[in-house]
XYZ file of C-alpha atoms in Angstrom:
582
model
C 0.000 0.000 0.000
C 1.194 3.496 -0.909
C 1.851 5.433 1.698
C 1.179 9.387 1.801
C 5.017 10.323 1.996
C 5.536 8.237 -1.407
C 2.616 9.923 -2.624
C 3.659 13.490 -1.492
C 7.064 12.155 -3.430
C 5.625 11.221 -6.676
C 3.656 13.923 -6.863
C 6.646 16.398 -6.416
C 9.236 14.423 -9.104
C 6.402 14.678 -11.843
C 5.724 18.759 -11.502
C 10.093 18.965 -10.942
C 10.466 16.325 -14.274
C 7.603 18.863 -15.708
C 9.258 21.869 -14.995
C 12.485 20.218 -16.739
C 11.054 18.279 -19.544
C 12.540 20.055 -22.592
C 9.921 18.496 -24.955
C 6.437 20.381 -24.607
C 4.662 17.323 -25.753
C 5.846 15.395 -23.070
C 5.722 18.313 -20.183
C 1.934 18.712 -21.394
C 1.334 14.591 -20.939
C 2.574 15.310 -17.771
C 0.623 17.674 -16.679
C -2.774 16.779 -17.825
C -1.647 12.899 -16.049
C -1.317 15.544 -13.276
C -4.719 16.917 -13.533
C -6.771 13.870 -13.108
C -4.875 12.613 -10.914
C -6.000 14.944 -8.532
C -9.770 14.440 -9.712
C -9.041 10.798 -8.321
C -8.326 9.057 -11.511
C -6.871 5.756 -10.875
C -5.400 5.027 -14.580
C -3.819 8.635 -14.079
C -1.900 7.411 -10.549
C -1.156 3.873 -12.045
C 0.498 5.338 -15.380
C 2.455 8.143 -12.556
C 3.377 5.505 -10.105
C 4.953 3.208 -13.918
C 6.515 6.049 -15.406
C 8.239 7.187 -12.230
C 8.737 3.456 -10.347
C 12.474 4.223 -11.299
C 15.255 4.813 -13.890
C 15.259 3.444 -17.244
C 17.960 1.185 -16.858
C 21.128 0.559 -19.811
C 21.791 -2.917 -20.784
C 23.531 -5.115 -23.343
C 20.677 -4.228 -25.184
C 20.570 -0.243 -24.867
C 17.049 1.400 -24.142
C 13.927 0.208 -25.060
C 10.764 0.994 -23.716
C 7.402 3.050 -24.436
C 7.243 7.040 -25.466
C 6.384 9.095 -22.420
C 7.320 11.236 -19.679
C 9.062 10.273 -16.416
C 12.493 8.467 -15.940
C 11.120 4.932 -16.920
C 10.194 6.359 -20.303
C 11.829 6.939 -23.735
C 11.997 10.752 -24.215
C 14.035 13.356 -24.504
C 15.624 13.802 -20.760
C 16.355 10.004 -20.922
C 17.790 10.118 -23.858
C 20.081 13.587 -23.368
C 20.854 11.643 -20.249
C 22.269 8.218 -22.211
C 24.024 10.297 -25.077
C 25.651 12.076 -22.606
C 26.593 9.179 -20.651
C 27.811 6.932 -23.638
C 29.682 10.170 -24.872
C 31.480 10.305 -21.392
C 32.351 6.265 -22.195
C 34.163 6.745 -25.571
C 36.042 9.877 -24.852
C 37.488 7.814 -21.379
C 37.647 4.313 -23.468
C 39.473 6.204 -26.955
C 41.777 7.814 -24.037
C 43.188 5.351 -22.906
C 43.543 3.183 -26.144
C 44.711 5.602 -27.809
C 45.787 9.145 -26.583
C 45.346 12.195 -28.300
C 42.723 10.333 -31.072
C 39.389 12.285 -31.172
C 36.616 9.411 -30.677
C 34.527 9.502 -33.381
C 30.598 8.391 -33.736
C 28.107 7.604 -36.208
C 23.658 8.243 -35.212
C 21.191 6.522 -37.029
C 17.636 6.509 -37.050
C 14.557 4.776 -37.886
C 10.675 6.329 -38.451
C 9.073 5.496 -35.484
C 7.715 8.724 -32.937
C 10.523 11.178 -32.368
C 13.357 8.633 -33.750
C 14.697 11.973 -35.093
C 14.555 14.056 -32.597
C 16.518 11.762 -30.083
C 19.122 11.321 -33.357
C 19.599 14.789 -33.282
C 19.810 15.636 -30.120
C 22.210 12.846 -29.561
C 24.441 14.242 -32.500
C 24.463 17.530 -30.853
C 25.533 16.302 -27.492
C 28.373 13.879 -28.539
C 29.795 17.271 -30.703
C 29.558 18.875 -27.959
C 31.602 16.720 -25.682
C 34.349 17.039 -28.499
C 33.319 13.819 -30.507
C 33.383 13.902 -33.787
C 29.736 13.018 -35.175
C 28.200 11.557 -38.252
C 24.422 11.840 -38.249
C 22.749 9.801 -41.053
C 20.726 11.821 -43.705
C 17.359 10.159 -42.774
C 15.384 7.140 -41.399
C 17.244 4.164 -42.677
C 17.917 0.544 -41.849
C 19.968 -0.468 -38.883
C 22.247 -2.629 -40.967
C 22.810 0.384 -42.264
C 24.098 2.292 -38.828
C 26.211 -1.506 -38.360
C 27.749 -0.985 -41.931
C 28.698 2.503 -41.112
C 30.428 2.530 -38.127
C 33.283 0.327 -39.499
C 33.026 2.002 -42.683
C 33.938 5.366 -41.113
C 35.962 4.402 -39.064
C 34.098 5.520 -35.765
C 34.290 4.626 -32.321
C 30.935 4.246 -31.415
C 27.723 4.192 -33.007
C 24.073 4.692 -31.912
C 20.501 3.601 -33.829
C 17.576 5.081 -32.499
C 14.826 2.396 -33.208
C 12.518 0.032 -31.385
C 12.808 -3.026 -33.976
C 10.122 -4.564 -34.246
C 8.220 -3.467 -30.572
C 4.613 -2.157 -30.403
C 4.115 1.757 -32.369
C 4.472 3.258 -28.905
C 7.922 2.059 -27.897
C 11.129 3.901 -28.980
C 14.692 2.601 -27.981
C 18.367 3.472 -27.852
C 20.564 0.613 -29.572
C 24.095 0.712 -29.303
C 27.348 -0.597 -31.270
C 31.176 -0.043 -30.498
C 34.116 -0.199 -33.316
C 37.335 1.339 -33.710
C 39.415 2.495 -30.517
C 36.773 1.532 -28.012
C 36.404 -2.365 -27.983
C 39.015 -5.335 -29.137
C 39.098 -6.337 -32.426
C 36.265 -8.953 -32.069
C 33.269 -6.683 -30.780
C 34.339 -3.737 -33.728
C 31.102 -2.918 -35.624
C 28.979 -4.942 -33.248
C 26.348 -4.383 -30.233
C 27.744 -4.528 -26.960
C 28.202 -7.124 -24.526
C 28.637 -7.315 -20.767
C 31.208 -5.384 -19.066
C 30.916 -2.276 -21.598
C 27.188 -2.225 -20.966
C 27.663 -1.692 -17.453
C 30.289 0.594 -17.653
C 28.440 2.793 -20.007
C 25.829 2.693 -17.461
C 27.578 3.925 -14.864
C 28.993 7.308 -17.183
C 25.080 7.272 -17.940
C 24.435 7.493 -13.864
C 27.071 9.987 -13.354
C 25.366 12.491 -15.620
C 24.864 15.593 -13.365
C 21.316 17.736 -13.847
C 20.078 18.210 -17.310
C 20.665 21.528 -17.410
C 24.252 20.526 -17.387
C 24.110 18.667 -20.591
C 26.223 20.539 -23.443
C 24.049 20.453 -26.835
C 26.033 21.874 -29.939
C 24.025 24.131 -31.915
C 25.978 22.845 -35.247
C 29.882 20.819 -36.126
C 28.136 17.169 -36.674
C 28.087 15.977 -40.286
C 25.263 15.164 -42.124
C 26.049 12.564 -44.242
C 25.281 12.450 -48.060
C 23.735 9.732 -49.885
C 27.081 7.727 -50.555
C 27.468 5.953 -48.004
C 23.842 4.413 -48.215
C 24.816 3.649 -51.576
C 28.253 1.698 -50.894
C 25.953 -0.296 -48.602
C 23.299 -0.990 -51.333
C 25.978 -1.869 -53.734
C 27.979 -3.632 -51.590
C 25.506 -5.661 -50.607
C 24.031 -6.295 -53.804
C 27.203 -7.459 -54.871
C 26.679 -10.198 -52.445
C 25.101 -12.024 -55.142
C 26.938 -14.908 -57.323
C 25.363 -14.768 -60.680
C 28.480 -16.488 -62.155
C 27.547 -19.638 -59.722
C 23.886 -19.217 -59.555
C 22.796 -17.124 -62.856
C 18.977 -17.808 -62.181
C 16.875 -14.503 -61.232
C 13.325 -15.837 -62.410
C 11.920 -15.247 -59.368
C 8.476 -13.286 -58.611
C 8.724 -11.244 -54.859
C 6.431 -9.938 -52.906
C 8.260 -7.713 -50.368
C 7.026 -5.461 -47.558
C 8.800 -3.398 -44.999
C 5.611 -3.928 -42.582
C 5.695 0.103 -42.556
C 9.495 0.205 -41.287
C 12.364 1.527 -43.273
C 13.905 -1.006 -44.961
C 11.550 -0.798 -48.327
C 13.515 1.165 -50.539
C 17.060 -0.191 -49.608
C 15.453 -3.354 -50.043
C 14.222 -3.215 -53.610
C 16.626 -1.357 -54.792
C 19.215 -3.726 -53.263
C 17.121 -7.070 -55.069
C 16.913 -5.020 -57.927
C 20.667 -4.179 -58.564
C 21.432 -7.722 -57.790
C 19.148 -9.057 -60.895
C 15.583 -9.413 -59.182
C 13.637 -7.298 -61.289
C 10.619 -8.672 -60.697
C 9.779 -7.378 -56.876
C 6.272 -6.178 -55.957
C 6.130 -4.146 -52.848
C 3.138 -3.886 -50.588
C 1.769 -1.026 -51.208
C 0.084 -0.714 -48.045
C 2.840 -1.001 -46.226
C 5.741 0.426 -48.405
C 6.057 3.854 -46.956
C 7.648 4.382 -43.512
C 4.725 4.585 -40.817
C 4.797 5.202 -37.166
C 1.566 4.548 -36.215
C 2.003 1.263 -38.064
C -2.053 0.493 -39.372
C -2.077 -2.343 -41.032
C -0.912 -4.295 -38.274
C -1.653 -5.079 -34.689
C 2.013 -5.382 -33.800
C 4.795 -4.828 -36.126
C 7.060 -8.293 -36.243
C 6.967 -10.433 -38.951
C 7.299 -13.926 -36.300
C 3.608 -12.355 -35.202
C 0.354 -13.875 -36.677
C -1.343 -12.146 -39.354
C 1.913 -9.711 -39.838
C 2.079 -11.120 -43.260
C -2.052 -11.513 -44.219
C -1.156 -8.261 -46.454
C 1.929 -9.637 -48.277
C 0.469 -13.146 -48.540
C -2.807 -12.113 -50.264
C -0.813 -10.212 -52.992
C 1.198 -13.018 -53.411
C -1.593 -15.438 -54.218
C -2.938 -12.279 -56.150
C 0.506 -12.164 -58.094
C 0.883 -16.203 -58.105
C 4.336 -15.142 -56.753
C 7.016 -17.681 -55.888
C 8.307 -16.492 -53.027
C 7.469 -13.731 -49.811
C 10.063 -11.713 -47.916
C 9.161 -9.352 -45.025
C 11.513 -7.267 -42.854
C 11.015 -6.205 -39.667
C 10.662 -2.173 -39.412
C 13.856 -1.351 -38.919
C 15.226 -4.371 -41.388
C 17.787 -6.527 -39.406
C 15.340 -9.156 -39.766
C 13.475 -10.925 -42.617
C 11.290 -13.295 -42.667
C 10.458 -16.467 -45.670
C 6.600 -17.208 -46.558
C 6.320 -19.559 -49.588
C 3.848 -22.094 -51.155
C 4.067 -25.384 -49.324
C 4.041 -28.288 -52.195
C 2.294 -30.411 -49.707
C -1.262 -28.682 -48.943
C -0.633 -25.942 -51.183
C -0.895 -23.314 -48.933
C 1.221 -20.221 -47.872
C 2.983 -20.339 -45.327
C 5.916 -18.574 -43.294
C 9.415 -20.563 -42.868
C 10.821 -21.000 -39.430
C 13.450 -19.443 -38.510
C 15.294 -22.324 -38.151
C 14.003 -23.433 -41.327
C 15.542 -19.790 -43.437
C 18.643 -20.887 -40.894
C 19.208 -23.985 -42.364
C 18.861 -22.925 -46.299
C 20.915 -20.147 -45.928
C 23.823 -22.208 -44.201
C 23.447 -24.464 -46.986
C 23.193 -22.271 -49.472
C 26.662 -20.246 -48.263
C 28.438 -23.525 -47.984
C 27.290 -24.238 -51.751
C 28.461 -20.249 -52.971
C 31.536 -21.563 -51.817
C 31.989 -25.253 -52.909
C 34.441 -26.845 -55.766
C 32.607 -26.915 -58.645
C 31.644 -30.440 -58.135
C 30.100 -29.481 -54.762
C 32.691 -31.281 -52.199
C 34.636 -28.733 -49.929
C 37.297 -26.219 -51.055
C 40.197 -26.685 -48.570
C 39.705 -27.293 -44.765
C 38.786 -24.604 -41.992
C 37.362 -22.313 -43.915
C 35.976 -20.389 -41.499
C 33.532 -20.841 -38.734
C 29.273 -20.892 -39.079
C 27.388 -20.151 -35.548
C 24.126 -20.055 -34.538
C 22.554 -18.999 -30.869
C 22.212 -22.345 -28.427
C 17.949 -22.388 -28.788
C 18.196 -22.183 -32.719
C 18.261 -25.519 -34.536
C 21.091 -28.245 -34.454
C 21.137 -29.098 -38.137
C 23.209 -25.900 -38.648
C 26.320 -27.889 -37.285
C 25.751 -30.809 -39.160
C 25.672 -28.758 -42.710
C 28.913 -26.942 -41.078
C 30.565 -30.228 -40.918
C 29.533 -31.493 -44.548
C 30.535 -28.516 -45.645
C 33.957 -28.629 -44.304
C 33.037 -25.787 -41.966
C 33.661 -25.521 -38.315
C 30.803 -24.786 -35.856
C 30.118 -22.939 -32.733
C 27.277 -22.420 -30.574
C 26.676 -19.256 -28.574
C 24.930 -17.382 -26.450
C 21.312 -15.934 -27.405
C 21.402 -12.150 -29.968
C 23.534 -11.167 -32.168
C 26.240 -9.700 -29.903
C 27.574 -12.690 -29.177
C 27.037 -14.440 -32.814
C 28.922 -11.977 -34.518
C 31.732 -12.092 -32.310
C 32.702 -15.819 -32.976
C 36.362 -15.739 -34.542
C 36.711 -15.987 -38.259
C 32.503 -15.797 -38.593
C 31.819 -16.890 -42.358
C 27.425 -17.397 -41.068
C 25.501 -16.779 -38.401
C 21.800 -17.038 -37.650
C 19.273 -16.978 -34.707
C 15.875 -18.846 -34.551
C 14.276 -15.139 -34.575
C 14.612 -14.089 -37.804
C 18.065 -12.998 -37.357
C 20.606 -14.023 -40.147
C 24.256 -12.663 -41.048
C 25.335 -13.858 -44.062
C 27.934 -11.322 -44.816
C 30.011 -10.573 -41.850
C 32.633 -8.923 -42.867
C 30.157 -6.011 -44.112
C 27.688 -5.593 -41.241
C 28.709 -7.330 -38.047
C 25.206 -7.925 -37.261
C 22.232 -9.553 -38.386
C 21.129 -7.934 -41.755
C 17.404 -8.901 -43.244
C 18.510 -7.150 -46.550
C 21.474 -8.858 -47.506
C 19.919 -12.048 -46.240
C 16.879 -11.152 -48.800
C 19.480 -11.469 -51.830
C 20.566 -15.032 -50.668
C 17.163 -15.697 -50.195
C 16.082 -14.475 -53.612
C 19.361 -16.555 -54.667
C 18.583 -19.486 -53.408
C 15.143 -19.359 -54.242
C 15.424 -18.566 -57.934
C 18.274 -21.693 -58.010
C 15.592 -23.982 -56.939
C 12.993 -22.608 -59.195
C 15.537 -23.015 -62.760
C 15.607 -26.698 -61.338
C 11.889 -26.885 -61.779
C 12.385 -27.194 -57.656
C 10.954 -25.605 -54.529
C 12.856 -23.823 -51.422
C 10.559 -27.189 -49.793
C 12.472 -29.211 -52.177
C 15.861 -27.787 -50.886
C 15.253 -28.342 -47.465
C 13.695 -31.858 -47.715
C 17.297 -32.586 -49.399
C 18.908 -31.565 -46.150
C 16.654 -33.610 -43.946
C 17.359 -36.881 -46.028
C 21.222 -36.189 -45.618
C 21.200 -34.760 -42.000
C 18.144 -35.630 -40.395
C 14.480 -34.131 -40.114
C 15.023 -31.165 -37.404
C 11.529 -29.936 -36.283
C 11.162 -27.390 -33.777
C 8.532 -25.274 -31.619
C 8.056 -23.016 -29.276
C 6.384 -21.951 -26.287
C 6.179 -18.257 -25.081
C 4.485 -17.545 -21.530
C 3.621 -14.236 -20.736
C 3.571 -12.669 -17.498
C 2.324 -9.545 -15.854
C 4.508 -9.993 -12.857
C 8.363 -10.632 -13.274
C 8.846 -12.418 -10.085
C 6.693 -15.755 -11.559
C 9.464 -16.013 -14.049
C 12.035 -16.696 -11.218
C 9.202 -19.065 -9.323
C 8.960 -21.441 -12.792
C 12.854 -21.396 -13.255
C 13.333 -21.799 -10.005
C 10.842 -24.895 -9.835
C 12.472 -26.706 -12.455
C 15.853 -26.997 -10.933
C 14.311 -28.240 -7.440
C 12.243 -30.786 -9.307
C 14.160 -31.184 -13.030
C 12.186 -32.985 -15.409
C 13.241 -36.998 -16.171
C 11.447 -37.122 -19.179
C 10.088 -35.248 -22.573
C 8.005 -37.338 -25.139
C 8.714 -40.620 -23.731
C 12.081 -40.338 -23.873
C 14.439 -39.802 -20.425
C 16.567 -37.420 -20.185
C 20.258 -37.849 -20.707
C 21.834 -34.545 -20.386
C 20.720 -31.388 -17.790
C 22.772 -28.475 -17.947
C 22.028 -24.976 -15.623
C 23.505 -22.387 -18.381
C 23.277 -20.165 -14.965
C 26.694 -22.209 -14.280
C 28.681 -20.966 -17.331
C 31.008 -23.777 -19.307
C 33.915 -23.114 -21.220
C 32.222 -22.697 -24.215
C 29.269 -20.029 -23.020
C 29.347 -17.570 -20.387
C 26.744 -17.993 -17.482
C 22.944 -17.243 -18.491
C 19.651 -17.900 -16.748
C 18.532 -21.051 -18.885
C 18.236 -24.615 -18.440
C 19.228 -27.075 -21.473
C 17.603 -30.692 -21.523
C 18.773 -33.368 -23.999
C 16.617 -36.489 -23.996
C 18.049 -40.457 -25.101
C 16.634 -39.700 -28.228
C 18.144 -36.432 -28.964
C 14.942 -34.340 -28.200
C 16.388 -30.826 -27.168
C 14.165 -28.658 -24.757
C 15.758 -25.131 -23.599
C 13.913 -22.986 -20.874
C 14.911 -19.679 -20.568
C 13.195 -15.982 -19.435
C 13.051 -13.659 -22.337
C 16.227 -10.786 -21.670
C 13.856 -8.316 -23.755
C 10.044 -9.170 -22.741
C 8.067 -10.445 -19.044
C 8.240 -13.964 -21.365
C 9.284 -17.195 -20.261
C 10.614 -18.741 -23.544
C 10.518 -22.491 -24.294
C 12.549 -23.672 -27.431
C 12.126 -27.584 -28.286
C 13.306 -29.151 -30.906
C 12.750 -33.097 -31.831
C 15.245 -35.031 -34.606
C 13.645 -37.963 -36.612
C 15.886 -40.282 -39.050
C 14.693 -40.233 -42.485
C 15.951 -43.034 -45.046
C 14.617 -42.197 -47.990
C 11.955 -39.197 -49.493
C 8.860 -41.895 -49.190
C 9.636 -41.765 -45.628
C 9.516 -37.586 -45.017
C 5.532 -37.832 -44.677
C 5.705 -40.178 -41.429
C 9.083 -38.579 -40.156
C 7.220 -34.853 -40.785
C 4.168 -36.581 -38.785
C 6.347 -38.421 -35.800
C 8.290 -35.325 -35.381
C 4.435 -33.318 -34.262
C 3.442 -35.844 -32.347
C 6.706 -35.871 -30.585
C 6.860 -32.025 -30.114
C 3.156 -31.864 -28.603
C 4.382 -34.285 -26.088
C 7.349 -32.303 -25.489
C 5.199 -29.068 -25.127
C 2.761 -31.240 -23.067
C 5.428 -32.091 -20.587
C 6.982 -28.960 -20.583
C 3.279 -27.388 -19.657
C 3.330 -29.708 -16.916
C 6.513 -29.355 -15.564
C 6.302 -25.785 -15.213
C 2.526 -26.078 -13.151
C 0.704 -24.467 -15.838
């Protein structure tokens, strides 16, 4: 129960934060929350008593969070408050790798509700502080913000963007290069301990009114550097390997900004026959066709797969708004329906398919150790066993792409979410645009063979095994019931999933020398059924990954595999249900 010296406290940090809100939108929100909260409105206290329950707090993952006033909000004091803590972080970091170099920075943006404004603002502060800033010229991809700060050399690098998150949220993601991080993390998204020490610069940020903003000295970019990306990653493609480009697209940006990168990107590389959404082509905050804005949601793709049939199109790709993702949708031979490709499932075809850019022209290996493909520990096995085929070495690692796109001589990476990095040496992150061209690639290869991207990956379950996988997602409204259900599994571990005892039980919380320590629990069954419980590092979600391997001798035998591999998942998701109390 609130007592009335909290209240009399609340009360007076809203009409300071008021008085001190730079943004007049936000100030005004405040107020009027103000208002009827003192005509007893309890939706008015409860939204106070959110927005002020305490700081907005920097992780591995930056800011993210919905567009409002108060410290536990994305707005403008928050955000003045990060740049200037993160600008604090790369002039100490650059000074002590290197002494009398100015740190340099690169700010992206995306479309969604003041994206721009925090850009700017962020632009003006790290000039400011004596950093030498690039600002991009307008709302563009995050690959793009990746690509650019190794391509300019730059010490640090911020994208303003929520991904893929509901229309209200905004976020603050952040990448190192350069001066301030080893060789391995330059060009990617942090990782623990630069997270936390940019936190604490962020916490030693004095009032607000002490926060430097340059009125000009940060450089706008031009359009050049946008177009080395396009063409760079255009030039991904092999059409000397792979000439085929009969392919009909359907694309849509689900109202982010990755449209026009995208199809002009497919187009350059020899897909001229791409149909955007129009509905969802041009960049839209409010985001209307769609009740939430990722691609893994249901109905995300009703739009894209309606023009499709409209089209008779052979393939559909979607990014996610800000287009580090993309997502597969294609017609399945078997019921001759539409439908979107796992994860796991793009995962798989696109480790193939790099493997195969790569191969003698008789398909066996070319040389040994040729690098190194990775995917995140809850994202499908069958990646290692292509590695191996291939003549590839494999590593598994910990879950996002901070960690995937640090792995040592990284060739491919991918993550069961959408997530794929199929050119690492250009953008050391996941990229949905230059995974679209090996997608299109691939796709149009199978088509010239009078084949299916179904086809392809049938091929790869006769050689390596069927790999099916599911998942289960359990929302909750309070965080303390995800430490309860983790915490009831390890005091009463499960002994069985599907009918099959389990063999191997591993507490990722204990770190191995192959991952650092994570809140997750890994069970591997006698018959190589693979069930990983985990809480979500981004969302109040317990996540449940499951994943169930059937043999398969020859193609007549895919049906029954394909129908013993559901059964067997149900009974895993059964007996996960089970063991957690639900």
């Amino acid at each position: 129960m609130t007592t009335p010296a909290a209240e009399s406290r609340l009360l007076t940090e809203a009409r300071e934060w008021a008085a001190q809100d730079p943004d007049p939108a936000t100030s005004a929100a405040l107020l009027e929350l103000l208002r009827r909260d003192g005509e007893g409105d309890p939706a008015a206290r409860q939204e106070l008593a959110d927005s002020f329950s305490g700081t907005l707090q920097f992780g591995t993952a930056g800011l993210r969070a919905a567009l409002g006033p108060g410290p536990n909000r994305m707005n403008r004091v928050v955000v003045r408050r990060a740049a200037a803590g993160f600008a604090a972080f790369l002039l100490a970091a650059v000074a002590e790798a290197a002494p009398g170099t100015r740190p340099r920075a690169v700010v992206g943006y995306d479309a969604r509700h003041n994206s721009d404004v925090f850009a700017a603002e962020t632009a003006a502060i790290f000039t400011a502080a004596g950093i030498e800033t690039f600002l991009l010229p307008a709302a563009l991809p995050t690959p793009l913000l990746a690509y650019a700060v190794r391509a300019l050399g730059c010490d640090g690098g911020v994208m303003v963007t929520a991904s893929h998150n509901p229309p209200q949220d905004n976020g603050y993601k952040v990448y190192l290069g350069r001066h301030a991080v080893p060789e391995s993390g330059n060009g990617a998204q942090i990782v623990a301990p630069f997270d936390a020490a940019i936190a604490a610069h962020i916490d030693a940020v004095g009032p607000l009114a002490g926060i430097a903003l340059a009125t000009e000295g940060w450089t706008v970019l031009d359009g050049s550097l946008a177009a080395a990306y396009r063409e760079a990653t255009a030039g991904l493609a092999r059409p000397d390997r792979f000439p085929a480009r009969d392919l009909r697209i359907v694309l849509t940006p689900l109202h982010g900004v990755g449209g026009a990168t995208a199809l002009a990107v497919l187009n350059a590389a020899g897909f001229q026959n791409v149909t955007l959404v129009a509905e969802q082509a041009e960049p839209d905050p409010g985001f209307p066709t769609v009740s939430f804005p990722n691609p893994e949601e249901p109905g995300a793709l009703d739009l894209a797969l309606q023009a499709a049939e409209r089209l008779d199109a052979d393939i559909v790709i979607a990014n996610d708004p800000d287009a580090d993702r993309a997502a597969v949708a294609a017609k399945d031979p078997d019921t001759g329906a539409w439908r979107m490709l796992r994860g796991d499932e793009v995962g798989a075809l696109l480790g193939a398919h790099v493997a195969a850019r790569s191969a003698n022209a008789d398909g066996t290996p070319e040389g040994e150790h040729r690098g190194v493909f990775a995917n995140s520990i809850v994202s499908s096995r069958l990646l290692a066993r292509i590695a191996a085929a291939a003549g590839y070495d494999h590593e598994e690692t910990l879950t996002g792409f901070k960690w995937i796109s640090r792995v040592p001589g990284l060739v491919y990476g991918y993550e069961e979410a959408l997530g794929y990095c199929v050119a690492p040496d250009l953008v050391k992150d996941k990229d949905g645009i230059s995974a679209a061209v090996l997608i299109a690639e691939l796709a149009a290869a199978a088509k010239a063979d009078g084949r299916t991207v179904f086809d392809t990956l049938d091929d790869l379950y006769l050689r390596h095994g069927l790999h099916a996988s599911d998942q289960l997602s359990i929302r909750v409204a309070d965080l303390g019931l995800l430490d309860a259900m983790m915490n009831r599994l390890r005091v009463s571990p499960p002994e069985s999933f599907a009918s099959s005892a389990v063999e191997v039980y591993t507490d990722l919380a204990e770190g191995s020398p192959q991952l650092p320590p994570t809140d997750g629990l890994l069970y591997v069954t006698r018959d190589l059924t693979r069930v990983i419980i985990r809480p979500s590092g981004t969302e109040p979600k317990l996540k449940c990954y499951l994943e169930v391997i059937q043999h398969v001798g020859s193609a007549a035998e895919l049906p029954a595999a394909r129908q013993a591999a559901r059964s067997a998942l149900d009974a895993a998701l059964q007996d996960v249900s089970e063991a957690l109390g639900l």
